[in-house]
Amino acid sequence: QVQVVESGGGLVQPGESLRLSCVASGRIFSINDMGWYHQVPGKGRELVATITSDGRTNYAESVKSRFTISRDNAKNTVTLQMNSLKLEDTADYYCHADVNYRSGGPYYRFWGQGTQVTVSS
């Protein structure tokens, strides 16, 4: 099985920064996309940022120029650097890893348990 574990959430004031980290472990042959989504009560999970295995990134418009996603393929980790945080960034943040078990095999998406980010003055 595959485990995905996030860390780094917390309470910050507007304008401050946070760094979220995520590691995937277990039965992994390779990882394709990794990324972060967020969710607030009553709404669905929404994309924040994703990164492919060769480093191509995609960001939600609301976080462009403020957030940076990066990954370490050797360590199966992905990081989200969040700067200039706003009240509306408050949410639970979930990491995902798209994993396959053998060369040429299908990829399966695994999610972490989430980490809470609260931006409040």
Coordinates of N, CA and C in Angstrom, one line a residue:
Q1 N 0.9 -1.2 0.0 CA 0.0 0.0 0.0 C 0.9 1.2 0.0
V2 N 0.3 2.4 -0.3 CA 1.0 3.6 -0.4 C 0.4 4.6 0.7
Q3 N 1.3 5.3 1.4 CA 1.0 6.3 2.4 C 1.4 7.6 1.9
V4 N 0.6 8.6 2.1 CA 0.9 10.0 1.8 C 0.6 10.8 3.0
V5 N 1.7 11.5 3.5 CA 1.6 12.2 4.8 C 2.0 13.7 4.6
E6 N 1.1 14.6 5.0 CA 1.4 16.0 4.9 C 1.8 16.5 6.3
S7 N 2.5 17.6 6.3 CA 2.9 18.3 7.5 C 3.1 19.8 7.2
G8 N 3.1 20.6 8.2 CA 3.4 22.0 8.1 C 2.3 23.0 8.2
G9 N 1.1 22.6 8.4 CA 0.0 23.5 8.5 C 0.1 24.3 9.8
G10 N -0.8 25.3 10.0 CA -0.8 26.0 11.2 C -1.6 27.3 11.1
L11 N -1.4 28.1 12.1 CA -2.1 29.4 12.2 C -1.2 30.5 12.0
V12 N -1.5 31.4 11.0 CA -0.6 32.5 10.7 C -1.5 33.8 10.5
Q13 N -0.8 34.9 10.4 CA -1.5 36.2 10.2 C -1.4 36.5 8.7
P14 N -2.3 37.3 8.2 CA -2.3 37.7 6.8 C -0.9 38.3 6.4
G15 N -0.4 37.9 5.3 CA 0.9 38.4 4.8 C 2.1 37.5 5.2
E16 N 1.8 36.6 6.1 CA 2.9 35.7 6.6 C 3.0 34.5 5.6
S17 N 4.0 33.6 5.9 CA 4.3 32.5 5.1 C 4.1 31.2 5.8
L18 N 3.9 30.1 5.1 CA 3.9 28.8 5.6 C 4.5 27.8 4.5
R19 N 5.0 26.7 5.0 CA 5.6 25.8 4.1 C 5.0 24.4 4.4
L20 N 4.3 23.8 3.4 CA 3.7 22.5 3.6 C 4.6 21.5 2.9
S21 N 4.7 20.3 3.6 CA 5.5 19.3 3.0 C 4.7 18.0 2.9
C22 N 5.1 17.1 2.0 CA 4.3 15.9 1.8 C 5.3 14.8 1.4
V23 N 5.2 13.6 1.9 CA 6.0 12.5 1.5 C 5.1 11.3 1.2
A24 N 5.5 10.6 0.1 CA 4.8 9.4 -0.3 C 5.7 8.2 0.0
S25 N 5.2 7.1 0.5 CA 6.0 6.0 0.8 C 5.2 4.7 0.6
G26 N 5.9 3.6 0.6 CA 5.3 2.3 0.5 C 5.6 1.6 -0.9
R27 N 4.6 0.9 -1.4 CA 4.8 0.2 -2.6 C 4.7 1.1 -3.8
I28 N 5.9 1.7 -4.2 CA 5.9 2.7 -5.3 C 7.0 2.3 -6.3
F29 N 6.5 2.2 -7.5 CA 7.5 2.0 -8.6 C 7.9 3.4 -9.1
S30 N 7.0 4.2 -9.4 CA 7.3 5.6 -9.8 C 6.1 6.5 -9.5
I31 N 6.3 7.8 -9.4 CA 5.3 8.8 -9.2 C 5.2 9.7 -10.4
N32 N 4.0 9.9 -10.9 CA 3.8 10.9 -12.0 C 3.5 12.2 -11.3
D33 N 2.3 12.7 -11.4 CA 2.0 14.0 -10.8 C 1.9 13.9 -9.3
M34 N 2.3 15.0 -8.6 CA 2.1 15.3 -7.2 C 1.5 16.7 -7.1
G35 N 0.7 16.9 -6.0 CA 0.1 18.2 -6.0 C -0.6 18.5 -4.7
W36 N -1.2 19.6 -4.6 CA -1.9 20.1 -3.5 C -3.3 20.6 -3.9
Y37 N -4.3 20.2 -3.1 CA -5.6 20.8 -3.3 C -6.1 21.3 -1.9
H38 N -7.0 22.2 -1.9 CA -7.6 22.6 -0.6 C -9.1 22.5 -0.6
Q39 N -9.6 22.5 0.6 CA -11.1 22.3 0.8 C -11.5 23.1 2.0
V40 N -12.6 23.8 1.8 CA -13.3 24.5 2.9 C -14.6 23.9 3.2
P41 N -15.1 24.0 4.4 CA -16.4 23.3 4.7 C -17.5 23.7 3.7
G42 N -18.2 22.7 3.2 CA -19.3 23.0 2.3 C -19.0 23.1 0.8
K43 N -17.7 23.0 0.5 CA -17.2 23.1 -0.9 C -16.4 21.9 -1.2
G44 N -16.2 21.6 -2.5 CA -15.4 20.5 -3.0 C -13.9 20.9 -2.9
R45 N -13.2 19.8 -3.1 CA -11.7 20.0 -3.1 C -11.3 20.7 -4.4
E46 N -10.4 21.7 -4.2 CA -10.0 22.6 -5.4 C -8.5 22.5 -5.5
L47 N -8.1 22.6 -6.8 CA -6.7 22.5 -7.1 C -6.0 23.8 -6.6
V48 N -4.8 23.6 -6.0 CA -4.0 24.7 -5.6 C -2.8 24.7 -6.6
A49 N -2.0 23.6 -6.6 CA -0.9 23.5 -7.5 C -0.5 22.1 -7.7
T50 N 0.0 21.8 -8.9 CA 0.5 20.4 -9.2 C 1.8 20.5 -9.9
I51 N 2.6 19.4 -9.9 CA 3.9 19.4 -10.5 C 4.1 18.0 -11.1
T52 N 4.6 17.9 -12.3 CA 4.8 16.6 -12.9 C 6.2 16.1 -12.5
S53 N 6.5 14.9 -12.9 CA 7.8 14.3 -12.5 C 8.9 15.0 -13.2
D54 N 8.7 15.7 -14.3 CA 9.8 16.4 -14.9 C 9.7 17.9 -14.6
G55 N 8.9 18.3 -13.6 CA 9.0 19.6 -13.1 C 8.1 20.6 -13.6
R56 N 7.2 20.2 -14.5 CA 6.2 21.2 -15.0 C 5.1 21.5 -13.9
T57 N 4.8 22.7 -13.8 CA 3.9 23.1 -12.7 C 2.6 23.7 -13.3
N58 N 1.6 23.7 -12.4 CA 0.3 24.3 -12.7 C -0.3 24.9 -11.5
Y59 N -0.8 26.1 -11.5 CA -1.2 26.8 -10.3 C -2.7 27.3 -10.5
A60 N -3.4 27.3 -9.5 CA -4.7 28.0 -9.5 C -4.4 29.5 -9.6
E61 N -5.3 30.2 -10.3 CA -5.0 31.7 -10.6 C -4.9 32.4 -9.3
S62 N -5.6 32.0 -8.3 CA -5.6 32.7 -7.0 C -4.3 32.7 -6.2
V63 N -3.4 31.7 -6.6 CA -2.2 31.6 -5.8 C -0.9 31.9 -6.7
K64 N -1.1 32.1 -7.9 CA 0.0 32.4 -8.8 C 0.8 33.6 -8.2
S65 N 2.1 33.6 -8.3 CA 3.0 34.6 -7.8 C 3.1 34.6 -6.3
R66 N 2.3 33.8 -5.6 CA 2.4 33.8 -4.1 C 2.9 32.4 -3.6
F67 N 2.5 31.4 -4.3 CA 2.8 30.0 -3.9 C 3.8 29.4 -4.9
T68 N 4.6 28.5 -4.4 CA 5.6 27.8 -5.2 C 5.6 26.3 -4.8
I69 N 5.4 25.5 -5.8 CA 5.4 24.0 -5.6 C 6.7 23.5 -6.1
S70 N 7.3 22.5 -5.4 CA 8.5 21.9 -5.8 C 8.5 20.5 -5.4
R71 N 9.4 19.6 -5.9 CA 9.4 18.2 -5.5 C 10.8 17.7 -5.6
D72 N 11.0 16.6 -4.8 CA 12.3 15.9 -4.8 C 12.0 14.5 -5.2
N73 N 12.3 14.1 -6.4 CA 11.9 12.8 -6.9 C 12.6 11.7 -6.2
A74 N 13.8 11.9 -5.8 CA 14.6 10.9 -5.1 C 14.0 10.5 -3.7
K75 N 13.3 11.5 -3.1 CA 12.7 11.4 -1.8 C 11.2 11.2 -1.8
N76 N 10.6 11.3 -3.0 CA 9.2 11.2 -3.1 C 8.5 12.3 -2.3
T77 N 9.0 13.4 -2.3 CA 8.4 14.5 -1.5 C 8.0 15.7 -2.5
V78 N 7.0 16.4 -2.0 CA 6.5 17.6 -2.7 C 6.3 18.7 -1.6
T79 N 6.6 19.9 -1.9 CA 6.6 21.0 -1.0 C 5.8 22.2 -1.6
L80 N 5.0 22.8 -0.8 CA 4.3 24.0 -1.2 C 4.7 25.2 -0.3
Q81 N 5.4 26.1 -0.9 CA 5.8 27.3 -0.2 C 4.7 28.4 -0.4
M82 N 4.1 28.8 0.7 CA 3.0 29.7 0.6 C 3.4 31.1 1.2
N83 N 3.5 32.1 0.4 CA 3.9 33.4 0.8 C 2.7 34.4 0.7
S84 N 2.8 35.5 1.4 CA 1.7 36.5 1.3 C 0.3 35.9 1.5
L85 N 0.2 35.1 2.6 CA -1.1 34.4 2.8 C -2.2 35.4 3.0
K86 N -3.4 35.0 2.5 CA -4.6 35.8 2.7 C -5.6 35.1 3.5
L87 N -6.6 35.8 4.0 CA -7.7 35.2 4.8 C -8.3 34.0 4.0
E88 N -8.5 34.3 2.7 CA -9.2 33.3 1.9 C -8.4 32.0 1.6
D89 N -7.1 32.0 2.0 CA -6.3 30.8 1.9 C -6.6 29.8 3.0
T90 N -7.4 30.2 3.9 CA -7.8 29.3 5.0 C -8.5 28.1 4.5
A91 N -8.0 26.9 4.8 CA -8.6 25.7 4.3 C -7.9 24.5 4.8
D92 N -8.4 23.3 4.6 CA -7.6 22.1 4.8 C -6.9 21.8 3.5
Y93 N -5.6 21.5 3.6 CA -4.8 21.3 2.4 C -4.4 19.8 2.3
Y94 N -4.7 19.2 1.1 CA -4.5 17.8 0.9 C -3.4 17.6 -0.2
C95 N -2.5 16.7 0.0 CA -1.5 16.3 -0.9 C -1.9 15.1 -1.7
H96 N -1.6 15.0 -2.9 CA -1.8 13.7 -3.6 C -0.5 13.3 -4.4
A97 N -0.4 12.0 -4.6 CA 0.7 11.4 -5.4 C 0.0 10.4 -6.3
D98 N 0.4 10.5 -7.6 CA -0.1 9.5 -8.6 C 1.0 8.5 -8.8
V99 N 0.7 7.3 -8.3 CA 1.7 6.2 -8.2 C 1.4 5.0 -9.1
N100 N 2.4 4.4 -9.6 CA 2.2 3.1 -10.3 C 3.1 2.1 -9.6
Y101 N 2.8 0.8 -9.8 CA 3.4 -0.3 -9.1 C 4.4 -1.0 -10.0
R102 N 4.4 -0.8 -11.3 CA 5.3 -1.4 -12.2 C 5.5 -0.6 -13.4
S103 N 6.6 -0.8 -14.2 CA 6.9 -0.1 -15.4 C 5.7 -0.2 -16.4
G104 N 5.2 0.9 -16.8 CA 4.1 0.9 -17.8 C 2.7 0.6 -17.2
G105 N 2.7 0.4 -15.9 CA 1.4 0.2 -15.3 C 0.6 1.4 -15.1
P106 N -0.7 1.2 -14.8 CA -1.6 2.4 -14.5 C -1.2 3.1 -13.3
Y107 N -1.5 4.4 -13.3 CA -1.3 5.3 -12.1 C -2.5 5.3 -11.2
Y108 N -2.3 5.3 -10.0 CA -3.4 5.4 -9.0 C -3.1 6.7 -8.1
R109 N -4.2 7.4 -7.8 CA -4.0 8.6 -7.0 C -4.3 8.3 -5.5
F110 N -3.3 8.6 -4.7 CA -3.4 8.5 -3.3 C -3.4 9.9 -2.6
W111 N -4.2 10.0 -1.6 CA -4.3 11.3 -0.9 C -3.8 11.2 0.6
G112 N -3.3 12.3 1.0 CA -3.0 12.4 2.5 C -4.2 12.7 3.3
Q113 N -4.0 12.8 4.6 CA -5.1 13.0 5.5 C -5.5 14.5 5.6
G114 N -4.6 15.3 5.1 CA -4.9 16.8 5.1 C -4.2 17.5 6.3
T115 N -3.9 18.7 6.1 CA -3.3 19.6 7.1 C -4.0 20.9 7.1
Q116 N -4.3 21.5 8.2 CA -5.1 22.7 8.3 C -4.3 23.9 8.2
V117 N -4.7 24.8 7.4 CA -4.0 26.2 7.3 C -5.1 27.2 7.7
T118 N -4.8 28.0 8.7 CA -5.7 29.1 9.1 C -5.0 30.4 9.0
V119 N -5.5 31.3 8.3 CA -5.0 32.7 8.2 C -6.0 33.6 8.8
S120 N -5.5 34.2 9.9 CA -6.4 35.0 10.7 C -5.6 36.2 11.4
S121 N -6.3 37.3 11.5 CA -5.7 38.4 12.2 C -6.1 38.5 13.6

